[in-house]
Short mmCIF file of C-alpha atoms in Angstrom, two decimals:
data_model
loop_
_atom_site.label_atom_id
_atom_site.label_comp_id
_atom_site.label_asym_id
_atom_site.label_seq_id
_atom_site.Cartn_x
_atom_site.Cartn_y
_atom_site.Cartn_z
CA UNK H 1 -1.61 -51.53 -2.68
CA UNK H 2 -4.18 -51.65 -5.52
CA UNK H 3 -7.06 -52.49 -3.08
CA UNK H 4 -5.98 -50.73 0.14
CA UNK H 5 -7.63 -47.58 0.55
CA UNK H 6 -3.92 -44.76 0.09
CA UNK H 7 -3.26 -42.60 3.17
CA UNK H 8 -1.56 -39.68 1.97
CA UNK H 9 -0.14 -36.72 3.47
CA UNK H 10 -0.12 -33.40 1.76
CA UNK H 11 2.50 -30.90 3.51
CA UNK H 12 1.55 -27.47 2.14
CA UNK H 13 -1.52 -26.33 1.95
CA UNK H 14 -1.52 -23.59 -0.67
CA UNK H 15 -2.20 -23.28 -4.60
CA UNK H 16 -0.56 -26.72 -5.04
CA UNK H 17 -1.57 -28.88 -2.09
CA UNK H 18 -5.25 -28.05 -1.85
CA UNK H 19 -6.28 -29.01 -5.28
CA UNK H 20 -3.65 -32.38 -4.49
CA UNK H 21 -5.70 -33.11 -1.76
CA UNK H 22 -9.21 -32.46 -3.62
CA UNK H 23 -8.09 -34.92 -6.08
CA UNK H 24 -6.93 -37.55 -3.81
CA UNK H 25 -10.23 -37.48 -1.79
CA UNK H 26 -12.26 -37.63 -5.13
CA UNK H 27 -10.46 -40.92 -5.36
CA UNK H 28 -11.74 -42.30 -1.76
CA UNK H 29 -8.06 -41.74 0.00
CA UNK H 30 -7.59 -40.46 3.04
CA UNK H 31 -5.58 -37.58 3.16
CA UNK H 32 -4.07 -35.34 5.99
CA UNK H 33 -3.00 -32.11 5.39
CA UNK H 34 -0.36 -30.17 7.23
CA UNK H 35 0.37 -26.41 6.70
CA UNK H 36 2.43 -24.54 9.92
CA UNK H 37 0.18 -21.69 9.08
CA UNK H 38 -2.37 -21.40 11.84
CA UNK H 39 -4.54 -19.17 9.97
CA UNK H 40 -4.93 -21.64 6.79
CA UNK H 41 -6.14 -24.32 9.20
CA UNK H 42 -8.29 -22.82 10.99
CA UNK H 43 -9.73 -20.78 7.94
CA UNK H 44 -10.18 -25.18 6.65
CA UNK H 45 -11.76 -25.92 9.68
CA UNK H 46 -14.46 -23.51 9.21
CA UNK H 47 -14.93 -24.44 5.82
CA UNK H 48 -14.05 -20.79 4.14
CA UNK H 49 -11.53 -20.60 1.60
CA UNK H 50 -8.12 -18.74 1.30
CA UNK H 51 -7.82 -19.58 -2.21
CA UNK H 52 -9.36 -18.12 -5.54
CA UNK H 53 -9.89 -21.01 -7.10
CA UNK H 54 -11.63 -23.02 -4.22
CA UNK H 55 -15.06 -21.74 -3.06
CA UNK H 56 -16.53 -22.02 0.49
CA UNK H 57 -18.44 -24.55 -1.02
CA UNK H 58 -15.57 -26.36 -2.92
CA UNK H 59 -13.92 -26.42 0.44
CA UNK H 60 -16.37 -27.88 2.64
CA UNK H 61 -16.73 -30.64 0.20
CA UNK H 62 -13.57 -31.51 1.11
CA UNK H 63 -15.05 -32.73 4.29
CA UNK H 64 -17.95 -34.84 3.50
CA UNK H 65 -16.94 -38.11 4.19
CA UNK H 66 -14.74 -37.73 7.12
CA UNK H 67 -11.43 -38.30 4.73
CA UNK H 68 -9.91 -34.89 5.11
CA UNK H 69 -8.06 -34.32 8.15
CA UNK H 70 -5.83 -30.69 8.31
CA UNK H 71 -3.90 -29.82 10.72
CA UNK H 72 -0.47 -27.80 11.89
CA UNK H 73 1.53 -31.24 13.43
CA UNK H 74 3.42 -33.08 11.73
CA UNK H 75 2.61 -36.37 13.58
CA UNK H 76 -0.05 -37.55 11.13
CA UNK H 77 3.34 -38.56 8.69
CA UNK H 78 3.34 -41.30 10.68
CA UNK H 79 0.12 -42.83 9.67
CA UNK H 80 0.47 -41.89 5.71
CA UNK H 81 1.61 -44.00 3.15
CA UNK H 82 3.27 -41.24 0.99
CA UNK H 83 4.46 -37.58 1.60
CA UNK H 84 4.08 -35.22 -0.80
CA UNK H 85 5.91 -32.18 -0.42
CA UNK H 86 4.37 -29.09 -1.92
CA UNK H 87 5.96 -26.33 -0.02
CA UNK H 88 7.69 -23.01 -1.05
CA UNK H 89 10.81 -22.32 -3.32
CA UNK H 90 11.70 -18.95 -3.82
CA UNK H 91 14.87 -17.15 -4.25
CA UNK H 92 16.58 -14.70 -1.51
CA UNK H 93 17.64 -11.71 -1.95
CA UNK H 94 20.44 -12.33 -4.27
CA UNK H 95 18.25 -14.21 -6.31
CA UNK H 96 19.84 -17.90 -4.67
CA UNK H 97 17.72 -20.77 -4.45
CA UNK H 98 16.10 -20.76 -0.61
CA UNK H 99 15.20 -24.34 -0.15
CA UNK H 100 15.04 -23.61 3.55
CA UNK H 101 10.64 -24.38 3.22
CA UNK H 102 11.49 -27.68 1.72
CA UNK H 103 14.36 -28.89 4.50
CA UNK H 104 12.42 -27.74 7.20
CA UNK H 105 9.36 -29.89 6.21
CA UNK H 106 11.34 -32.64 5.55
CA UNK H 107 12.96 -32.44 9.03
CA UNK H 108 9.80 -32.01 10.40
CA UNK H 109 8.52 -35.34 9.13
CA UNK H 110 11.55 -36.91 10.32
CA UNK H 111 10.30 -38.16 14.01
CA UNK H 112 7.83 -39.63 12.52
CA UNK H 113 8.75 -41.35 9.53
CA UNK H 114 8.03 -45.28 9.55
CA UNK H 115 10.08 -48.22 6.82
CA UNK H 116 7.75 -48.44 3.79
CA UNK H 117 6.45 -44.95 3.11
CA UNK H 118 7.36 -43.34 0.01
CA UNK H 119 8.08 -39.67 0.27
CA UNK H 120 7.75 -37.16 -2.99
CA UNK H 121 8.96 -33.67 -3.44
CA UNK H 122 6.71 -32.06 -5.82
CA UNK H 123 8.32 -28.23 -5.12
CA UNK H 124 10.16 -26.43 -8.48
CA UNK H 125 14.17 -26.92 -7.63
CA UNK H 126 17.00 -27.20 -9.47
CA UNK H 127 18.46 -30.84 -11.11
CA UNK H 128 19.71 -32.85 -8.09
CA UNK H 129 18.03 -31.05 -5.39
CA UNK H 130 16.27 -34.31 -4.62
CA UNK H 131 19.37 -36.49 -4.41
CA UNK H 132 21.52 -34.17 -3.16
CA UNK H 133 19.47 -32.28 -0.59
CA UNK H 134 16.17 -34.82 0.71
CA UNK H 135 18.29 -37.76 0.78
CA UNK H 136 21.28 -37.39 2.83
CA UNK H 137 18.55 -36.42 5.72
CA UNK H 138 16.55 -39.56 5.04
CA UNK H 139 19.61 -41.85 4.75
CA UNK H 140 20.56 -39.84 8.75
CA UNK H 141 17.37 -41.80 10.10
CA UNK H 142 19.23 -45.24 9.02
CA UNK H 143 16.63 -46.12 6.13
CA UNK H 144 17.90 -47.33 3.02
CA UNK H 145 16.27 -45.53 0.17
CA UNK H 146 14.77 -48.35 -2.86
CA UNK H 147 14.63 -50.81 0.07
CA UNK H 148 12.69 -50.18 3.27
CA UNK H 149 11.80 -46.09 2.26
CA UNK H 150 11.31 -44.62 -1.25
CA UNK H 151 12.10 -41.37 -2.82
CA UNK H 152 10.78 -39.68 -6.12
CA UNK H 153 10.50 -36.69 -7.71
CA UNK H 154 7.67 -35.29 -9.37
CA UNK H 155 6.82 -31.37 -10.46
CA UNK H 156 3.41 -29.86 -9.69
CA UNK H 157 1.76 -28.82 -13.19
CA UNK H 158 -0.75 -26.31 -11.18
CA UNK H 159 -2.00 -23.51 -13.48
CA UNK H 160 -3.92 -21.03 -11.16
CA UNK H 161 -7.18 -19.39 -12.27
CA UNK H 162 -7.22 -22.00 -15.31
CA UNK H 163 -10.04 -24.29 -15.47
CA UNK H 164 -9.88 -26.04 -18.76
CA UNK H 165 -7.52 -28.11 -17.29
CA UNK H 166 -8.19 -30.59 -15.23
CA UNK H 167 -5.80 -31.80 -12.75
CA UNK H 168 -6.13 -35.48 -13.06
CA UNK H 169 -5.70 -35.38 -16.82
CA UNK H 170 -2.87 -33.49 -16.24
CA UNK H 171 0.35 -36.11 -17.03
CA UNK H 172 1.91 -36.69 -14.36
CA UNK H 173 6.16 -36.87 -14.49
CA UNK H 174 7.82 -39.31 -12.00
CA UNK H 175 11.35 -39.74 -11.63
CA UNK H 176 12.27 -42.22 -8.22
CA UNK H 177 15.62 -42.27 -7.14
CA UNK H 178 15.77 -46.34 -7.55
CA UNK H 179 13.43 -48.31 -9.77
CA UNK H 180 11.86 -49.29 -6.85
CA UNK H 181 10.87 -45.55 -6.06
CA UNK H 182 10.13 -45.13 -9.72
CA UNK H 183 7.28 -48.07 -9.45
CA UNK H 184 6.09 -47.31 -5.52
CA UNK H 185 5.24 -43.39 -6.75
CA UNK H 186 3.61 -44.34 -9.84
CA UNK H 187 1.57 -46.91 -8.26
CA UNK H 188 0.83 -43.59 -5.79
CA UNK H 189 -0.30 -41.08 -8.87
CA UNK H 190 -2.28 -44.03 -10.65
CA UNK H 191 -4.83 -43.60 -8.13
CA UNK H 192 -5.35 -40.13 -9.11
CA UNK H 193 -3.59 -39.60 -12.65
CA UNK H 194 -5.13 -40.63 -15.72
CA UNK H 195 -1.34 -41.00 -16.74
CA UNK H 196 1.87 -41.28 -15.10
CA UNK H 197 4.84 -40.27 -17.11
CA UNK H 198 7.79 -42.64 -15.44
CA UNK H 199 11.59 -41.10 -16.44
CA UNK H 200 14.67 -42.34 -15.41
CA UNK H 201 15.83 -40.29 -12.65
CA UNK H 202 14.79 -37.44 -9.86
CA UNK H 203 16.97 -35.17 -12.14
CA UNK H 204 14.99 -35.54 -15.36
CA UNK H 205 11.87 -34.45 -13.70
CA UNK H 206 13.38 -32.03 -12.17
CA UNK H 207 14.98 -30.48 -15.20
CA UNK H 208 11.18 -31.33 -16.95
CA UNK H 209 9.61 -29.13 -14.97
CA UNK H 210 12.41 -25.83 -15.02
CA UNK H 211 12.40 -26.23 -18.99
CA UNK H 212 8.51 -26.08 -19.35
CA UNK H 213 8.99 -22.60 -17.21
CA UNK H 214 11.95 -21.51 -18.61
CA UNK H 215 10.61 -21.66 -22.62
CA UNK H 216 7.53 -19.55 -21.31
CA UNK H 217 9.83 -16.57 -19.52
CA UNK H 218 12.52 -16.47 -22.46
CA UNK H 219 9.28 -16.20 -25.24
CA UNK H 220 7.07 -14.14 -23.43
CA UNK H 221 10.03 -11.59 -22.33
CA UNK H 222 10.85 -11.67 -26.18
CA UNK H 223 7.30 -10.16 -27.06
CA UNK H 224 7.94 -7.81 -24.13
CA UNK H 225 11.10 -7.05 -25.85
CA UNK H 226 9.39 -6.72 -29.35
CA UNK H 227 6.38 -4.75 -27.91
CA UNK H 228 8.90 -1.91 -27.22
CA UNK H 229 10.12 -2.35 -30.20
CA UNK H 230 6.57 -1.64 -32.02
CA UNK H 231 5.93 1.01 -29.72
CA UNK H 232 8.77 2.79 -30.84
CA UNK H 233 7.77 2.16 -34.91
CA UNK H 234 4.18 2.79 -34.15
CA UNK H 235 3.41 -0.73 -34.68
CA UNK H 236 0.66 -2.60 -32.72
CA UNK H 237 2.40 -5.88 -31.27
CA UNK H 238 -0.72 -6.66 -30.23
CA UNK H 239 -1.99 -6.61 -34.27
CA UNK H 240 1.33 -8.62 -35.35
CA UNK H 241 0.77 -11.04 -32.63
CA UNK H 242 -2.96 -11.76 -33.96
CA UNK H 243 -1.74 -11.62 -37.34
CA UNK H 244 1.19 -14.08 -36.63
CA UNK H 245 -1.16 -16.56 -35.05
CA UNK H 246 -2.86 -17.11 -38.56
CA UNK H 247 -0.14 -19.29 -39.69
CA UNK H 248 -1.43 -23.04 -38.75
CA UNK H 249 2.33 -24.17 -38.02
CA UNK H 250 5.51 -22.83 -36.96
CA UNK H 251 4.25 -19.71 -34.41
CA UNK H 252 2.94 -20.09 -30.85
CA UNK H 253 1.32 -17.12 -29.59
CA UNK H 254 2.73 -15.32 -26.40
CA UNK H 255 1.48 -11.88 -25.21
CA UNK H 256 3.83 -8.83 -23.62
CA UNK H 257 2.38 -7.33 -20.70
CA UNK H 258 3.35 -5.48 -17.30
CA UNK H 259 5.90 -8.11 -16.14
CA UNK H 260 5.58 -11.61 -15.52
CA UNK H 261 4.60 -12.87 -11.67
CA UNK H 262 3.99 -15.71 -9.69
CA UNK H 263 6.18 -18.14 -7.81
CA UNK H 264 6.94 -20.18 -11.03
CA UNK H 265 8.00 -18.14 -14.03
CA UNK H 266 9.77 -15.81 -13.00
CA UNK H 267 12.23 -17.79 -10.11
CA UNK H 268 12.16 -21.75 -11.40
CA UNK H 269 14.64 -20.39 -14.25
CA UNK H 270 16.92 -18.43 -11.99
CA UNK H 271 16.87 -22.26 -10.26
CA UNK H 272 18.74 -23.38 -13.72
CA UNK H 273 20.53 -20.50 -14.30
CA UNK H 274 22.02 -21.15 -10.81
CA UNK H 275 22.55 -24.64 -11.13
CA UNK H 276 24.11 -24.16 -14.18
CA UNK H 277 27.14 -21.99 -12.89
CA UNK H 278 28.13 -25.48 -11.14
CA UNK H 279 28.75 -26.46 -14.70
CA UNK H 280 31.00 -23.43 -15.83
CA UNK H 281 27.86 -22.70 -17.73
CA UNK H 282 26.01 -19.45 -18.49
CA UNK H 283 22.43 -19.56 -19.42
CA UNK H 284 21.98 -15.95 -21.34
CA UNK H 285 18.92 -16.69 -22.40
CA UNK H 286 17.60 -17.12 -19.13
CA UNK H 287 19.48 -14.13 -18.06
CA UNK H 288 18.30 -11.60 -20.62
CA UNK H 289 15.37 -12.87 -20.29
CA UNK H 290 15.26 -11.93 -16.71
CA UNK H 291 16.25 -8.45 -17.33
CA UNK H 292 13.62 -7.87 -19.56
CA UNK H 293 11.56 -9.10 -16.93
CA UNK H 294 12.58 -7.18 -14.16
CA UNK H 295 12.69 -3.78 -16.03
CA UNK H 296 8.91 -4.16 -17.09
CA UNK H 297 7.18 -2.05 -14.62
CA UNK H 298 10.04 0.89 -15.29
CA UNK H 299 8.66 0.39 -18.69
CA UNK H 300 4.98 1.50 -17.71
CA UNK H 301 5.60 3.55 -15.61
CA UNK H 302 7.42 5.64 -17.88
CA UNK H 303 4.62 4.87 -20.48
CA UNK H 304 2.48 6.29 -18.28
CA UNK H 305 4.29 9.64 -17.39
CA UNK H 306 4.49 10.46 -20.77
CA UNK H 307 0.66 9.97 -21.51
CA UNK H 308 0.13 11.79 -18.10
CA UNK H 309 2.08 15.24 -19.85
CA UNK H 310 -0.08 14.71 -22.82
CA UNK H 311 -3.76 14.20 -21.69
CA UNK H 312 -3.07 15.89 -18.50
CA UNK H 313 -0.40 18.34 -18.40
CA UNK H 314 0.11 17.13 -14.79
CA UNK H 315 3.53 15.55 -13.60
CA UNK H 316 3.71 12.23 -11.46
CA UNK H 317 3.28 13.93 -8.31
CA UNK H 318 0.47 15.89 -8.83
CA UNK H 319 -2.02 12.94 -10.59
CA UNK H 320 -4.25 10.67 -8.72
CA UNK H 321 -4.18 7.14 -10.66
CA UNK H 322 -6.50 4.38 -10.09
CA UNK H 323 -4.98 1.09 -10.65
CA UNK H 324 -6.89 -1.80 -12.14
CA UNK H 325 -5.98 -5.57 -11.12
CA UNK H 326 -3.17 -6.37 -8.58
CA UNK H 327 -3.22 -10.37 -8.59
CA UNK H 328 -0.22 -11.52 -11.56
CA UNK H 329 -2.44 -13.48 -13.69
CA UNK H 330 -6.50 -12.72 -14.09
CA UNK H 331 -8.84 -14.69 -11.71
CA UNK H 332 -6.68 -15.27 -9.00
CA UNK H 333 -5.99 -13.50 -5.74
CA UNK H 334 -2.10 -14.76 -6.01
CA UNK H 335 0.22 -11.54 -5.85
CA UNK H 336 3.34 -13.36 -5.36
CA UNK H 337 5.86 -11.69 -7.59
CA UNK H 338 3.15 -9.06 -9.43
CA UNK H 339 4.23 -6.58 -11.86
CA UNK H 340 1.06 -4.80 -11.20
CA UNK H 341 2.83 -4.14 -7.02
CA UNK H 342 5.90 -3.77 -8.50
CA UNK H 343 4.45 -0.59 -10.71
CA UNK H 344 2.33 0.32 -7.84
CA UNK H 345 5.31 0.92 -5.37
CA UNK H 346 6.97 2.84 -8.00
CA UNK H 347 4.54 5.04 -8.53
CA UNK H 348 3.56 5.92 -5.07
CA UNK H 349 7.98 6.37 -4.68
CA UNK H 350 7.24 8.92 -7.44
CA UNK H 351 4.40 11.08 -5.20
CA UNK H 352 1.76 9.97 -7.16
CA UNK H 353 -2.01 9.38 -5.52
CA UNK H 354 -2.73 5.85 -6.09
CA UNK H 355 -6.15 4.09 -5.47
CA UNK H 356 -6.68 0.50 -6.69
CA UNK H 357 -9.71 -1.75 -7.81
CA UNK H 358 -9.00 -5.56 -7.52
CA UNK H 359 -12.09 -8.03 -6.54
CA UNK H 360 -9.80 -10.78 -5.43
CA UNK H 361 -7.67 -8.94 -3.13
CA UNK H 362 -9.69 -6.46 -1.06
CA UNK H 363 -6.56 -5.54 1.06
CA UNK H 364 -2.76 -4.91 0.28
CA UNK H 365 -0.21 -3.57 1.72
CA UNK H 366 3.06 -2.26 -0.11
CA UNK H 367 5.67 -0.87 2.12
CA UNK H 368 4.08 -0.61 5.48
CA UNK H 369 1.11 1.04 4.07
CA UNK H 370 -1.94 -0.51 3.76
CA UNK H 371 -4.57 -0.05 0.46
CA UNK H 372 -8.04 -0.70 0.14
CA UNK H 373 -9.83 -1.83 -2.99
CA UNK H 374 -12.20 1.09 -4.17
CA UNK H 375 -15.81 0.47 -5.96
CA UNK H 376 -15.58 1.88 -9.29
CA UNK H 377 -18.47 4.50 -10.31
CA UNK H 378 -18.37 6.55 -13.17
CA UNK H 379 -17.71 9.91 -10.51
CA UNK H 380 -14.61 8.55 -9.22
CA UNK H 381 -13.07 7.54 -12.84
CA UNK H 382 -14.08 10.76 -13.61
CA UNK H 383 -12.27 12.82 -11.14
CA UNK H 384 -8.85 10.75 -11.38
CA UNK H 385 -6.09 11.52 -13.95
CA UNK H 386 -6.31 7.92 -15.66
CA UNK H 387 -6.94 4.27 -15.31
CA UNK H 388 -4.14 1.78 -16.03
CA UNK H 389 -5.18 -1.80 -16.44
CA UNK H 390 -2.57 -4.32 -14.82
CA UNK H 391 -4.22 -7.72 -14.37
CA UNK H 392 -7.32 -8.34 -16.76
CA UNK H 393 -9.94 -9.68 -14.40
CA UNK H 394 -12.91 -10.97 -15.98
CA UNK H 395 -15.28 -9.36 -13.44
CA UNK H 396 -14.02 -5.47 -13.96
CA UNK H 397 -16.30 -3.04 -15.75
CA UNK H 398 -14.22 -2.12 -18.81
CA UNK H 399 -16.66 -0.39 -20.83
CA UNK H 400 -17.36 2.13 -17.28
CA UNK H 401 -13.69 2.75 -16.99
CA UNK H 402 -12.86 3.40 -20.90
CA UNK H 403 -16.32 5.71 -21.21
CA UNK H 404 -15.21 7.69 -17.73
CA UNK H 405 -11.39 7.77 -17.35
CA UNK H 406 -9.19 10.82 -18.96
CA UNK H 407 -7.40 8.00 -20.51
CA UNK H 408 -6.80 4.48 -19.67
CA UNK H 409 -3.14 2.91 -20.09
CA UNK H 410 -3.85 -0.79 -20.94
CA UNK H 411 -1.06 -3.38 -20.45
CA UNK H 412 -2.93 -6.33 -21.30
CA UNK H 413 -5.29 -5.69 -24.25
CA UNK H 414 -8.66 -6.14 -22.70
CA UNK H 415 -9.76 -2.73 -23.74
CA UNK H 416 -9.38 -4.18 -27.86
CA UNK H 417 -13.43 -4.11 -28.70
CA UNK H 418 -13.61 -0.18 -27.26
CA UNK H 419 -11.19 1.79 -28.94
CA UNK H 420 -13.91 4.03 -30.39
CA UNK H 421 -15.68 4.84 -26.69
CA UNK H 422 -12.24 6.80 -24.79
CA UNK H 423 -8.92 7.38 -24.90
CA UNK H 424 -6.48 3.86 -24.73
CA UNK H 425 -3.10 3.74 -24.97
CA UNK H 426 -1.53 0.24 -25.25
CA UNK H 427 1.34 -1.16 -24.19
#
């Protein structure tokens, strides 16, 4: 396989499977992409990009040497040498797992899969979801799994809007479901990994990747936790954090904020926390650490009705409040699980005015209404009630909105260098 040139199939085509299939073209493979979203493909097609972090440019290169072949069917599994899986996990209603993206794709592929192909699923589950869940509907096709058809596991490490990172020299864990699985989906990854991280079973890596998330929900939701704290004592968590972070060993700086989004953080522990109950075990940590999560946005918005008496005199339902940043991490247009919607629906439940400023996302829509991003100008800051800073874009004129708004409510610290040019209340 060293010398062949790798067919792979990418099935998802979103924040994980794009830069997967940038990576494996960069490395002369031939890659077909399959998304069932019509609009995604045809957006590829035309060479325009759906993604922050891929440019119209970034995504025509994808195309230059004929390698890159997207799509809606699922019949190009058949011509692939390994499946990676890179579709959805998110949590219903009651907060269950919903691996209902994953076994459709799977079953999808099934038609078409062919003795020798190894398949990965690279989506954030629970320990066992790859044993217990992709391989009873492999083994239903009659192929013996280590023998004629392979099976791995092995967690995206995709950090939107980051660019220090590469992807490549980002280890890569691998946990087969036989040795032989183990060694076909390393010999896979080598093409495209500087390093391949082998452990000893589909669980491990499974369990890698819901620890990595977990530790960052259960520290970050303890600064949230403290930051309420400090508000309370008149203490700037923001100055203890900065403070802390002077000691060379022993402290790892996290920051509070609005809430914590995405479709990793916030769900991949719930995925444990589930799994765990099978075990007669209770993860409070993870639990807790949820709560504080989900009562975030309560938490500004409440922040921000008291400021609103204070600066204003006005109640919620008589202020017009322009919203900075609705993506849940800076530089991205990703609004999967934001805090910054979350807040935004409350406040417009509350009869509040609400106009929003996000260069990433010029349209949203939060229960059946649709928004508009506004341009900012100094008259328009001017003749709101305040400014409250939700994601911290790079590309947003802080100085103009500090200098022009009443006041500005600032969940994410970006305002630090102006506190002598307006009014800022932190978080």
């Amino acid at each position: 396989m060293e010398n062949k040139q790798l067919s792979i199939g990418v099935i998802g085509l979103g924040y994980v499977g794009i830069p997967l299939v940038s990576l494996f073209l960069e490395k002369g493979c031939r890659v077909y992409g399959i998304d069932h979203d019509d609009s995604k493909i045809n957006q590829l097609n035309q060479h325009k990009s759906y993604l922050s972090d891929f440019t119209d440019a970034e995504m025509s290169q994808l195309f230059k040497r004929g390698l890159f072949h997207p799509s809606t069917s699922f019949e190009s599994v058949g011509k692939v040498d390994a499946i990676l899986l890179c579709v959805p996990t998110p949590l219903d209603k009651e907060y269950q797992p919903d691996l209902s993206y994953v076994k459709d794709a799977l079953h999808s592929c099934l038609p078409f899969l062919r003795k020798q192909q190894l398949i990965v699923l690279e989506s954030s589950t629970y320990p066992g979801t790859t044993e217990e869940e992709i391989v009873p509907i492999i083994n239903s096709k009659g192929f013996t799994i280590g023998k004629d058809i392979f099976v791995a596991y092995s967690p995206e490490r995709i950090n939107p809007g980051e660019k220090v990172h590469l992807l490549e020299e980002i280890p890569k864990v691998v946990g087969g479901v036989t040795k032989n699985c183990t060694f076909m989906a390393k010999s896979i990854y080598d093409r495209a990994f500087r390093e391949v991280v082998c452990v000893s079973s589909p669980r491990v890596a499974e369990m890698t990747k819901l620890v990595e998330n977990a530790q960052r929900l259960i520290n970050i939701s303890f600064m949230n936790e403290l930051m309420m704290l400090c508000d309370k004592m008149g203490i700037s968590i923001w100055e203890v954090i900065d403070a802390a972070s002077t000691k060379p060993f022993g402290f790892t700086p996290y920051y509070p904020g609005p809430g914590i989004g995405g479709h990793c953080i916030p769900i991949d522990p719930l995925y444990l926390s589930w799994k765990a109950s099978d075990y007669q075990s209770n993860l409070q940590f993870i639990q807790y650490a949820h709560q504080i999560n989900q009562n975030m946005p309560k938490y500004v918005v409440e922040k921000l009705k008291k400021n609103l008496l204070k600066y204003t005199g006005k109640s919620m339902s008589d202020t017009n409040i322009i919203l900075i940043g609705l993506s849940y991490k800076k530089d991205i247009n990703d609004v999967r699980e934001s805090a910054a919607l979350k807040v935004m629906k409350l406040l417009l439940d509350q009869g509040a005015q609400v106009m929003y400023h996000d260069p990433y996302n010029p349209t949203i829509k939060i229960s059946n209404q649709s928004f508009h991003s506004i341009d900012l100008s100094s008259e328009l800051l001017k003749t709101s009630d305040c400014s409250v800073i939700l994601t911290d874009h790079s590309n947003i004129p802080y100085k103009l909105i500090v200098e022009n708004s009443s006041f500005v409510l600032d969940t994410r610290n970006v305002t630090k260098e102006m506190k002598d040019i307006g009014n800022i209340i932190y978080i």
